[in-house]
Coordinates of C-alpha atoms in Angstrom, one line a residue:
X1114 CA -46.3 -38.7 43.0
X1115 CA -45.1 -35.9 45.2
X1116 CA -47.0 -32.4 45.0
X1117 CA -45.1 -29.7 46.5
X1118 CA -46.1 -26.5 47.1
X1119 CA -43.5 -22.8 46.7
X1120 CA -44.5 -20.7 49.7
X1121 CA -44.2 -17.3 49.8
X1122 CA -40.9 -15.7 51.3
X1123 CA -41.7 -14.3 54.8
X1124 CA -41.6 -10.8 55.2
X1125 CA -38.7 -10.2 56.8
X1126 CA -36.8 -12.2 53.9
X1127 CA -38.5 -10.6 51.3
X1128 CA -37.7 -6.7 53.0
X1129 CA -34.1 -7.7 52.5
X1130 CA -34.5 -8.0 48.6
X1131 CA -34.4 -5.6 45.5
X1132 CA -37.0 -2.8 46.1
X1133 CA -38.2 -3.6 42.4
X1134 CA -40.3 -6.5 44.2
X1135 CA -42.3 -3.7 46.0
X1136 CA -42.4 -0.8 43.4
X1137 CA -43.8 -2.0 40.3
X1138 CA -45.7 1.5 39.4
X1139 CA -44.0 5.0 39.1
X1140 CA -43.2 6.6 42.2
X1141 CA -45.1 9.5 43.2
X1142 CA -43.5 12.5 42.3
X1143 CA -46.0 15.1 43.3
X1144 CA -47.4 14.0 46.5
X1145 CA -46.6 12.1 49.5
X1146 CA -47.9 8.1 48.8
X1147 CA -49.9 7.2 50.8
X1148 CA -48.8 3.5 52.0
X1149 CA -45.2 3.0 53.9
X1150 CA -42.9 0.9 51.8
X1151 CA -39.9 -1.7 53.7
X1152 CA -36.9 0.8 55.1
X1153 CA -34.6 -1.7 52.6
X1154 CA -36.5 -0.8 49.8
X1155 CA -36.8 3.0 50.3
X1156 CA -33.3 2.9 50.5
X1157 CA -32.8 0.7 47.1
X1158 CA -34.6 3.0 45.1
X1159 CA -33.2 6.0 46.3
X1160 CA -29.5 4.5 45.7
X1161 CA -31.0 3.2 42.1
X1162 CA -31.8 6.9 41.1
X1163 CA -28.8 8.4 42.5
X1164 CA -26.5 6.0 40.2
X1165 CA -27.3 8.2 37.3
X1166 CA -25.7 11.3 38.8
X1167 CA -22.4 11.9 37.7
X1168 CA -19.2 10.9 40.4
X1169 CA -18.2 14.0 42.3
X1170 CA -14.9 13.1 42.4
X1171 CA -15.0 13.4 38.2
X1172 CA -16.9 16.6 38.4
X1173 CA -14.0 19.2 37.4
X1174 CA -16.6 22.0 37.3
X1175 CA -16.4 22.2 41.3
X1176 CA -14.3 23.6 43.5
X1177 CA -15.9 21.9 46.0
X1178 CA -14.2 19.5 48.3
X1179 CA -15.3 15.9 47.3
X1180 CA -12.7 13.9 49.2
X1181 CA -12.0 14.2 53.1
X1182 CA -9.8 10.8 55.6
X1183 CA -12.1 8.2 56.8
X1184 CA -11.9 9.7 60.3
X1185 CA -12.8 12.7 59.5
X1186 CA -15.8 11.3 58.0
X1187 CA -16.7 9.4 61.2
X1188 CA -16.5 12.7 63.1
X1189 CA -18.8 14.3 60.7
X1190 CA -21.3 11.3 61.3
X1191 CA -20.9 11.2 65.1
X1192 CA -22.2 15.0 64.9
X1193 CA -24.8 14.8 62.2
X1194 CA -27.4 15.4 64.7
X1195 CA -26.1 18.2 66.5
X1196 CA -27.6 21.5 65.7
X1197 CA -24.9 24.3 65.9
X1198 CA -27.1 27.1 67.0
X1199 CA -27.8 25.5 70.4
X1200 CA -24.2 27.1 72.0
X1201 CA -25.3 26.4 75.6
X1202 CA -26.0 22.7 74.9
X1203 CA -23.0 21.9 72.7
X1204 CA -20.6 24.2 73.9
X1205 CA -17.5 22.7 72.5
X1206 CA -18.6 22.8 68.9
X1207 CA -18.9 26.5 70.0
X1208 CA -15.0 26.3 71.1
X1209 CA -14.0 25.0 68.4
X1210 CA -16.4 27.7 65.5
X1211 CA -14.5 30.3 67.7
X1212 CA -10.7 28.4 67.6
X1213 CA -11.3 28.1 64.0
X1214 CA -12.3 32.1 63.7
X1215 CA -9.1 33.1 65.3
X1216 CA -6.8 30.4 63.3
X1217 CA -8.5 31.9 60.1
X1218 CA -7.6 35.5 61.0
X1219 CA -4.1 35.1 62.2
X1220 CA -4.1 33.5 58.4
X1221 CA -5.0 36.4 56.9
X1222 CA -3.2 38.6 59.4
X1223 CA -5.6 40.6 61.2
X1224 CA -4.2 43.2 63.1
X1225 CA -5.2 41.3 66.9
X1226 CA -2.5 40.0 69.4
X1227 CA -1.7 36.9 70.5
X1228 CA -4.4 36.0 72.9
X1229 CA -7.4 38.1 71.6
X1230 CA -10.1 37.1 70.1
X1231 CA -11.2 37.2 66.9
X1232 CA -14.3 38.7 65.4
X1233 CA -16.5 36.5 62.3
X1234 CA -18.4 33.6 62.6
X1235 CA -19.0 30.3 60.2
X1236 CA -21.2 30.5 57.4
X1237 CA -23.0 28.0 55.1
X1238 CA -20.5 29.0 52.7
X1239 CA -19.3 31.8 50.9
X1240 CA -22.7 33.4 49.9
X1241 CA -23.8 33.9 53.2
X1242 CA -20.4 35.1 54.8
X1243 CA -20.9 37.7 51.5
X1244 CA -24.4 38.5 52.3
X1245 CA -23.0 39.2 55.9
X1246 CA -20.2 41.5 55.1
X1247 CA -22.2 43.0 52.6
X1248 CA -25.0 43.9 55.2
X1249 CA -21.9 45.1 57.7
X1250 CA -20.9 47.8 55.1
X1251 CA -24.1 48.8 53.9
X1252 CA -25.2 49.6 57.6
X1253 CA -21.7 51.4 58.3
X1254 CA -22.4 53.7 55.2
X1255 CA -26.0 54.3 56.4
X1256 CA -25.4 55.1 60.0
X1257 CA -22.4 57.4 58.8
X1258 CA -24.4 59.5 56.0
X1259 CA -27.4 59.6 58.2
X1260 CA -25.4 61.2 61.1
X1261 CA -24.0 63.7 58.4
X1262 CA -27.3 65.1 57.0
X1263 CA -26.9 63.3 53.4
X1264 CA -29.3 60.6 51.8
X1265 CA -28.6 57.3 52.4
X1266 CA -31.1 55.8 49.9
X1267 CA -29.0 54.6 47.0
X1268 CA -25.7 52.6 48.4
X1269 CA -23.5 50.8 45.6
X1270 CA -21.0 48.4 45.7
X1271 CA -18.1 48.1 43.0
X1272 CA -17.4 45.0 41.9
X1273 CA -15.3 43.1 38.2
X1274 CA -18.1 41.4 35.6
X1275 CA -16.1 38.2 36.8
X1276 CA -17.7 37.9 40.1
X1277 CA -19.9 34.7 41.8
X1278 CA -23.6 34.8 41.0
X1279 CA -23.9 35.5 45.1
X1280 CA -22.6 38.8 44.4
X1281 CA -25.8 39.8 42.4
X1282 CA -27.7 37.7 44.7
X1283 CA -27.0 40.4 47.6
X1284 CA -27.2 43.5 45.6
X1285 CA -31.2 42.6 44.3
X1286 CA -32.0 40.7 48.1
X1287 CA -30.7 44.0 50.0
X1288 CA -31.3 46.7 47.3
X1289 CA -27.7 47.8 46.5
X1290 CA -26.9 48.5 42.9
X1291 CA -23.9 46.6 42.0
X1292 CA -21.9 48.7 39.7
X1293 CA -19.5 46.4 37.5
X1294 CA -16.5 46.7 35.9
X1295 CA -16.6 45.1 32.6
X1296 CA -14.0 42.7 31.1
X1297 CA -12.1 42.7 27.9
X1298 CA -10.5 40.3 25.7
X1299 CA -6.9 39.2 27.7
X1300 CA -8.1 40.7 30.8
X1301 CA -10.6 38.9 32.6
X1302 CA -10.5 40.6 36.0
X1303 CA -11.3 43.4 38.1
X1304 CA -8.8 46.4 36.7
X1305 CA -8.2 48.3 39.8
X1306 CA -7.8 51.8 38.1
X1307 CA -11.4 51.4 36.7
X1308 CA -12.6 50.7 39.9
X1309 CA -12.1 53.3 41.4
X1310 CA -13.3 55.4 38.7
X1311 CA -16.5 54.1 39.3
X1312 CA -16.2 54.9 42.8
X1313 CA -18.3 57.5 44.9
X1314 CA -19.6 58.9 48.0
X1315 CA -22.8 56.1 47.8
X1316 CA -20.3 53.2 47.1
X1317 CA -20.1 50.9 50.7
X1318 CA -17.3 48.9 49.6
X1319 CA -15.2 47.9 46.9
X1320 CA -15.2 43.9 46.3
X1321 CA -11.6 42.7 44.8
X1322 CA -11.8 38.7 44.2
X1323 CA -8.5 36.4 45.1
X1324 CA -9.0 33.8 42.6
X1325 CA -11.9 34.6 39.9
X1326 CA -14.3 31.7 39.1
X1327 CA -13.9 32.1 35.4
X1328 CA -9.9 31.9 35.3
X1329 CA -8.7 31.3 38.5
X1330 CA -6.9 34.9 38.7
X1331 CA -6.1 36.5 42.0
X1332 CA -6.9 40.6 41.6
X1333 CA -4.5 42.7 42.6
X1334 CA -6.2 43.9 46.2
X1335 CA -2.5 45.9 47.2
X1336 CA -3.1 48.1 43.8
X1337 CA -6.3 48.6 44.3
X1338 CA -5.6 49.6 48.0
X1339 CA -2.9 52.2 47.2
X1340 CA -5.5 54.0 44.3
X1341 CA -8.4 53.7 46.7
X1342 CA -6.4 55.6 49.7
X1343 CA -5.2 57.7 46.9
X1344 CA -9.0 58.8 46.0
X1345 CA -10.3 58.4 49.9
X1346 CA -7.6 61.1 50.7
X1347 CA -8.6 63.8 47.7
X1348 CA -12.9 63.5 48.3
X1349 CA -12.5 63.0 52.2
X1350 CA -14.7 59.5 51.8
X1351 CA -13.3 56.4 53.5
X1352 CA -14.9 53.8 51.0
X1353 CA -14.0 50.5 52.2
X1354 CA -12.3 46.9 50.4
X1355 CA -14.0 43.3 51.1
X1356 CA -12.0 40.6 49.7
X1357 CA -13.8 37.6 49.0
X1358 CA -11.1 34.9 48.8
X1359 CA -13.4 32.1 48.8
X1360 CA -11.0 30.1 46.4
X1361 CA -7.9 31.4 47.5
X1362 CA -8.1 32.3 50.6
X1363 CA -6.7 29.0 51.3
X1364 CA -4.0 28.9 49.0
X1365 CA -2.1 32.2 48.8
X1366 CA -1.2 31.9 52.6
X1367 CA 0.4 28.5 52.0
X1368 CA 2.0 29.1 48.5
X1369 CA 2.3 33.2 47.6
X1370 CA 2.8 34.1 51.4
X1371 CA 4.5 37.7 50.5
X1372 CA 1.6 38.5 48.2
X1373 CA -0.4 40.8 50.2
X1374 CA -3.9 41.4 49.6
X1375 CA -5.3 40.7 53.4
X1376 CA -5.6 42.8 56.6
X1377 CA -2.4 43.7 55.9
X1378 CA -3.8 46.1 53.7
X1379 CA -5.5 49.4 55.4
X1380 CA -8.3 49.4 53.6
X1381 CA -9.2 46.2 53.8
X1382 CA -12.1 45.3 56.4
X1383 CA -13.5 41.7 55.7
X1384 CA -12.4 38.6 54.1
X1385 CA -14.5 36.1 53.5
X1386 CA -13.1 32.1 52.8
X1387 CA -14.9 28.8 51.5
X1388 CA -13.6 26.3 54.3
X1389 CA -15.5 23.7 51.7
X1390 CA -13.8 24.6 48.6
X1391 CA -9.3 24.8 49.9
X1392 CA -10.3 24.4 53.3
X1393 CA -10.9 20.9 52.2
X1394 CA -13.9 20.5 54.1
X1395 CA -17.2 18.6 52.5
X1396 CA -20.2 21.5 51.2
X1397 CA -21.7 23.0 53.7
X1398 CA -19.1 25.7 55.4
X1399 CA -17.6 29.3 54.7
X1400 CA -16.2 31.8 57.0
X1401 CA -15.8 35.4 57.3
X1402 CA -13.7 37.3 59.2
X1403 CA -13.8 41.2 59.8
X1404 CA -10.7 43.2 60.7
X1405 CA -12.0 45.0 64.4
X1406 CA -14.9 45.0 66.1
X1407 CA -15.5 48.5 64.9
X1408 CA -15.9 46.9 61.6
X1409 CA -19.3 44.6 62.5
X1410 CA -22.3 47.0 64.0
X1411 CA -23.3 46.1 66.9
X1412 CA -26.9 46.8 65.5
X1413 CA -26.7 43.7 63.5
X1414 CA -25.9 41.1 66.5
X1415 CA -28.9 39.5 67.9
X1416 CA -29.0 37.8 71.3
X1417 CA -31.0 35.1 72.5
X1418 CA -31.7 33.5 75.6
X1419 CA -34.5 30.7 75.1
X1420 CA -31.4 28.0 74.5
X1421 CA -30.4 28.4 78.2
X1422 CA -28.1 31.4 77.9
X1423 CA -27.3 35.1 76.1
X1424 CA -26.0 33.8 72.8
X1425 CA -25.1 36.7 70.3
X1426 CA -26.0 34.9 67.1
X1427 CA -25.1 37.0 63.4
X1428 CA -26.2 34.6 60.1
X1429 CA -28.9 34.8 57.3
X1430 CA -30.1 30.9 59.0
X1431 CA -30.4 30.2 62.3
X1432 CA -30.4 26.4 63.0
X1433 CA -27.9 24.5 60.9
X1434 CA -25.6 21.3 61.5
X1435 CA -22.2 21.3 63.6
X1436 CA -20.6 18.7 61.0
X1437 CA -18.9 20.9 58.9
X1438 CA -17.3 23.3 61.6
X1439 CA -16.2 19.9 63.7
X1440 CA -14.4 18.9 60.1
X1441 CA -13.3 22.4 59.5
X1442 CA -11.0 21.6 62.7
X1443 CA -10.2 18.4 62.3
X1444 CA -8.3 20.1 59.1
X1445 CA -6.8 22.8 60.7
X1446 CA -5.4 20.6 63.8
X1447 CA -4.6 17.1 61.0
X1448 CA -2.8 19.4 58.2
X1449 CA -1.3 22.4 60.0
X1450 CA 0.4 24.9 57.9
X1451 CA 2.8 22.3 56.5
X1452 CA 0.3 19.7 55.2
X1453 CA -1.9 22.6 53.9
X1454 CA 1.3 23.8 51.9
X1455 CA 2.0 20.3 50.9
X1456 CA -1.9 19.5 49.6
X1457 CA -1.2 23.1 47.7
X1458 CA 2.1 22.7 46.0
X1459 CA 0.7 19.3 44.9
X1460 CA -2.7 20.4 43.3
X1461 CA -0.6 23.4 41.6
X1462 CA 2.5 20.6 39.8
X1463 CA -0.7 18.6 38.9
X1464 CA -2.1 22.0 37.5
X1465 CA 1.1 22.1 35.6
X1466 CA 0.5 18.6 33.9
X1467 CA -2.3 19.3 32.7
X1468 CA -1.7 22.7 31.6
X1469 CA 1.3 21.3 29.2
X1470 CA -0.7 18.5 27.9
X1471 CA -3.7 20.4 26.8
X1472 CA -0.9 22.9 25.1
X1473 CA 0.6 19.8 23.6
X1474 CA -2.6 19.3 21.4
X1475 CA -1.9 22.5 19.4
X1476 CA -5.9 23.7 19.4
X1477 CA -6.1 25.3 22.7
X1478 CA -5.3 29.3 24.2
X1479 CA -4.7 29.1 27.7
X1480 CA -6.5 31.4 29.5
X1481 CA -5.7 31.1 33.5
X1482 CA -2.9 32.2 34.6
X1483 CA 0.9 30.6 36.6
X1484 CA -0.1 32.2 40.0
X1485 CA -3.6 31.9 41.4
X1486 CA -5.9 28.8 42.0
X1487 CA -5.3 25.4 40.5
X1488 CA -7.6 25.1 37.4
X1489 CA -6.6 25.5 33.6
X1490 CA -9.1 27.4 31.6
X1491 CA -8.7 27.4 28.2
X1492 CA -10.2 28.1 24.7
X1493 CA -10.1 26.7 21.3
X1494 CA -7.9 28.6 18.7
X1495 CA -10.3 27.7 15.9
X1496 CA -13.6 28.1 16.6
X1497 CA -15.4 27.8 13.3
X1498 CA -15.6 24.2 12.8
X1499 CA -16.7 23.0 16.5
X1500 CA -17.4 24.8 19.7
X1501 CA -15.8 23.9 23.4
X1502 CA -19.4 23.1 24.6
X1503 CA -19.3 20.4 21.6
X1504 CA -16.3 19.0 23.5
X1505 CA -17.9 19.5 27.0
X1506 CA -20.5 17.3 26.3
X1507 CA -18.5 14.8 24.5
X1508 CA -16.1 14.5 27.2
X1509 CA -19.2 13.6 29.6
X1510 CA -19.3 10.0 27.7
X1511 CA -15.6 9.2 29.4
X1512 CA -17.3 10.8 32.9
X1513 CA -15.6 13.8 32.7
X1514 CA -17.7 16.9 33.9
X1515 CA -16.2 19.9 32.4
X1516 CA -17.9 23.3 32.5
X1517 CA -18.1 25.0 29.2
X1518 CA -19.0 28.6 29.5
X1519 CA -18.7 32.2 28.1
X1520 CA -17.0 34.8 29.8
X1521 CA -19.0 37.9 31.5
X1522 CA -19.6 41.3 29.9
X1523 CA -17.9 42.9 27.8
X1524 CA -16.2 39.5 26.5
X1525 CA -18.5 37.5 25.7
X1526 CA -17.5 36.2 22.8
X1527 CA -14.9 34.1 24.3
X1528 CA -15.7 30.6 25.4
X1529 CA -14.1 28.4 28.0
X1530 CA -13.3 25.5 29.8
X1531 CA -12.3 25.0 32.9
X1532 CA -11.0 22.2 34.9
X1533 CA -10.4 22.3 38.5
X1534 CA -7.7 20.9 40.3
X1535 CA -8.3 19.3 44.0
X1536 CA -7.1 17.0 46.3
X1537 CA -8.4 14.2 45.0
X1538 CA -7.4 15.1 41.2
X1539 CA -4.1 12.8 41.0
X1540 CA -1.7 13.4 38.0
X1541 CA -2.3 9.6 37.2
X1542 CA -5.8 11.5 36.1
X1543 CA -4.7 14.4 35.3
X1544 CA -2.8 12.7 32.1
X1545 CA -5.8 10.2 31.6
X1546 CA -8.4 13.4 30.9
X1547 CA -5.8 15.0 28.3
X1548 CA -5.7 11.4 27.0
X1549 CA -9.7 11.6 26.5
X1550 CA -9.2 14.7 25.3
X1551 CA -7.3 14.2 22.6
X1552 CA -9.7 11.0 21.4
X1553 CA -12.7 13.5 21.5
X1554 CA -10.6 15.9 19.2
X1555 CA -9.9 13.1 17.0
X1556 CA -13.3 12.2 16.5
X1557 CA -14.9 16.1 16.0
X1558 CA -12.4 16.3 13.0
X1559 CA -13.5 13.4 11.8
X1560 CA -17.2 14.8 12.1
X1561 CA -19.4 17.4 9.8
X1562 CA -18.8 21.0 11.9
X1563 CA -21.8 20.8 14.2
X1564 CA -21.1 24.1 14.5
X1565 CA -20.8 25.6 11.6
X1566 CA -24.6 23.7 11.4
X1567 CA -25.6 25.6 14.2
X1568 CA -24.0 29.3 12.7
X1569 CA -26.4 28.3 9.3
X1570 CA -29.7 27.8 11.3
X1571 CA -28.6 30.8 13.5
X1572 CA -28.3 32.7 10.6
X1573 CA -31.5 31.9 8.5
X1574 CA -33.0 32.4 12.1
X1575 CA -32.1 36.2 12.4
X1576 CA -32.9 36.8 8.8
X1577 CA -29.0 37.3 7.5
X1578 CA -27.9 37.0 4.2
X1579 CA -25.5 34.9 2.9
X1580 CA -25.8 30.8 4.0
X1581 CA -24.3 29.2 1.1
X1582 CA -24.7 25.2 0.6
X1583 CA -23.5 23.1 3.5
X1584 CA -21.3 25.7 4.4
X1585 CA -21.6 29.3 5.9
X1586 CA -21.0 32.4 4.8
X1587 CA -22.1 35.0 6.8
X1588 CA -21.6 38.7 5.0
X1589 CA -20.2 41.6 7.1
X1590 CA -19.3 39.7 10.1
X1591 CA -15.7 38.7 10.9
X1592 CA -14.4 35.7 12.9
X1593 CA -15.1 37.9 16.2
X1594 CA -18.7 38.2 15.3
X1595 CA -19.0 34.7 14.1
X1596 CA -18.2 33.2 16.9
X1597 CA -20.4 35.3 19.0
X1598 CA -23.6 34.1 17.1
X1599 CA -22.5 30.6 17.2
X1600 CA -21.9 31.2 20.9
X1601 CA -25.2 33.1 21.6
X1602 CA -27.1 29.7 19.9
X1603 CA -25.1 27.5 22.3
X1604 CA -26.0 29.1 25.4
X1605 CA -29.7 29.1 24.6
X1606 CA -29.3 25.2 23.4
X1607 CA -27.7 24.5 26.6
X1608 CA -30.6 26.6 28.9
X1609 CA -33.5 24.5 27.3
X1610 CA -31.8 21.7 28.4
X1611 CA -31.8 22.6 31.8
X1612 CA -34.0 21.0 34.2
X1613 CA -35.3 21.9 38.1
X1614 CA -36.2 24.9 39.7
X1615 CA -33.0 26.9 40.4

């Protein structure tokens, strides 16, 4: 007889192999642990964990670019390690932060010549390059009322209900109220005329937005331009537009280029521009650009020297990676103005798809509009049986991530949702998500009225009279209010499920 004996795997077999051989407790979550683990396996359980994440590409809530060419991507990992604020060691990524500053403002038409250099910088997105612009006009207003005599305590900035959270964001960081105009059923923009009613000699700027988040809208910056000379000329103020086009500043070049809401515009002073959202670079990048020098104080440029040289350096961060600005170029220099056009005309007809085929179903209001960014938001005509959040989350179990939300103040009784259209959103699945759609319709009417459930228990919860069997009756409110409550319910269902810290 034969004995034999099974021998353990060496290590450097075994480090090879599924990390489940080395992790057999729960990882800690609150501390570091304290023993190393194989590089193989750190990296197995990571990738394990990140499989439950839903696939970019099939997340419709984001603008966000999710797709970039294989050799861009080997530019961006060739440059990984290169930390953008050292301008005397890397010098080229310098070049090319200030090539892409100068391409971006001949965009938008800024008023320099042909050699001349541009003034903004390259951001970590959208929210800083606000933050910065915002800071540029709230020092411009302070240094000007403080030379007149007059308080200089209590700037404001005017802004539509419909604005990005970063907007709030710099009015509580730098203490400016943020006056906002409020929206209205059918009107889910800024309305220019209100604006400058609102208006007055504390106001820094007025922010118009060239594609809203909720609908995809462009404002309209010239009308709001020719009312706010109109009003600068009668009080003797010289109140100031900021544009933040960080969805379309990317597209209305390319497909509305007559449409003027830039620096071709008097009044306007800054522009600010996602280069990761229609810049069709990977999160990570925005720009902003101001019209003049005079525009930026000086008083808000630092310069360093312990790099190696005077750098003038004006961001919220300091150190930060080079990949995104490298990429940002690539772009520029791969598409020119003709692929850019092309990428846009092609995201707008598969816009159009979409749009018809969600019409086709007979339950939906479209809500975005023919011109401005490609996304279709849209609302159910019926709301009393099932809610569009009901449908958001039923769409998740095809992969689909689609943002259900309800509009800003003073319509907030009308819920949305919102697909985005990118790149890397072909019409092949374009007709496949209005295919899904259509099956989760198909099964809610075949379903009790979830949320006619949830009007019931939000009525017994605030005490109203009238909840009738399996039904609802709810006395004194019309269809208006109805749908408000059942609204209301659904936000505060969806925040409890929300996990993390921000």
């Amino acid at each position: 007889m034969v004995v034999t004996t099974t021998l353990s795997d060496p290590d450097q077999f075994v480090h090879s192999t599924f990390a489940s051989r080395y992790v057999r407790t729960p990882l800690p979550r609150f501390k570091i642990p304290d023993r190393s683990i194989p590089k193989e396996a750190a990296y197995q359980i990571i990738n394990d964990e990140l499989m439950l994440d839903g696939n970019p590409r099939l997340n419709l809530a984001s603008f966000v670019t999710t797709w970039m060419e294989p050799e861009c991507d080997k530019l961006i990992m060739s440059s990984i390690n290169k930390n953008y604020v050292d301008m005397d060691e890397y010098p080229v990524t310098t070049e090319l932060q200030n090539r892409c500053v100068n391409m971006i403002a001949k965009l938008f038409n800024a008023p320099i010549g042909e050699e001349e250099t541009a003034v903004g910088v390259g951001t970590v997105g959208s929210s800083e390059a606000i933050m910065l612009a915002g800071l540029a006009f709230k020092r411009k207003w302070q240094n000007k009322r403080r030379s007149e005599g007059k308080p200089y305590d209590k700037p404001n900035i005017v802004t539509g209900a419909n604005v990005q959270v970063c907007w709030e964001k710099f009015a509580r960081y730098f203490e400016v109220e943020l006056k906002e105009v409020k929206l209205r059923e059918g009107f889910y923009v800024m309305d220019p005329v209100k604006a400058v009613e609102m208006v007055d000699e504390n106001t820094i700027c007025v922010a118009a937005i060239l594609g809203s988040t909720l609908t995809g809208e462009f404002e309209d910056v010239k009308l709001l331009n020719q009312l706010l000379t109109k009003k600068n000329t009668e009080t003797g103020w010289d109140t100031p537009i900021h544009v933040d086009a960080a969805s379309g500043g990317f597209i209305a070049p390319f497909l509305y280029p007559s449409l003027e809401w830039d620096f071709r515009l008097p009044l306007v002073k800054s522009i600010n521009v996602s280069g990761h959202k229609y810049g069709l670079v990977y999160a990570g990048v925005g720009w902003v650009v101001w019209r003049n020098k005079e525009d930026l104080p000086d008083e808000l440029i630092f310069h360093i020297n312990y790099l190696g040289a005077d750098q003038p350096t004006f961001t919220l961060n300091f150190s930060k990676g080079s990949s995104q600005i490298i990429a940002q170029y690539y772009q520029f220099i791969r598409l020119g103005f003709e692929g850019y056009k092309n990428i846009m005309e092609n995201c707008m007809e598969t816009t159009k798809v979409l749009r018809e085929g969600i019409e086709k179903t007979g339950q939906f209001d479209i809500l975005s509009k023919d011109v401005g960014v490609p996304l279709v938001a849209f609302s159910l005509k019926d709301s009393s049986q099932h809610s569009v959040f009901e449908i958001s989350e039923s769409l998740r179990r095809f992969g689909w991530i689609v943002p259900a939300y309800t509009m800003p103040a003073d319509a907030e009784h009308i819920a949305v949702l919102r697909v985005v259209i990118r790149e890397d959103f072909s019409r092949t699945l374009a007709e496949r998500l209005i295919s899904d759609i259509e099956k989760v319709l198909k099964e809610m009417d075949a379903l009790p009225p979830r949320a006619t459930k949830v009007a019931r228990v939000t009525a017994e919860m605030v005490g109203k009279e009238g909840v009738e069997g399996d039904g609802v009756v709810i006395k004194k409110k019309n269809e208006r209010e109805t749908e408000l409550v059942v609204t209301t319910q659904w936000r505060r269902f969806v925040e409890r499920r929300k996990r993390g810290v921000c």
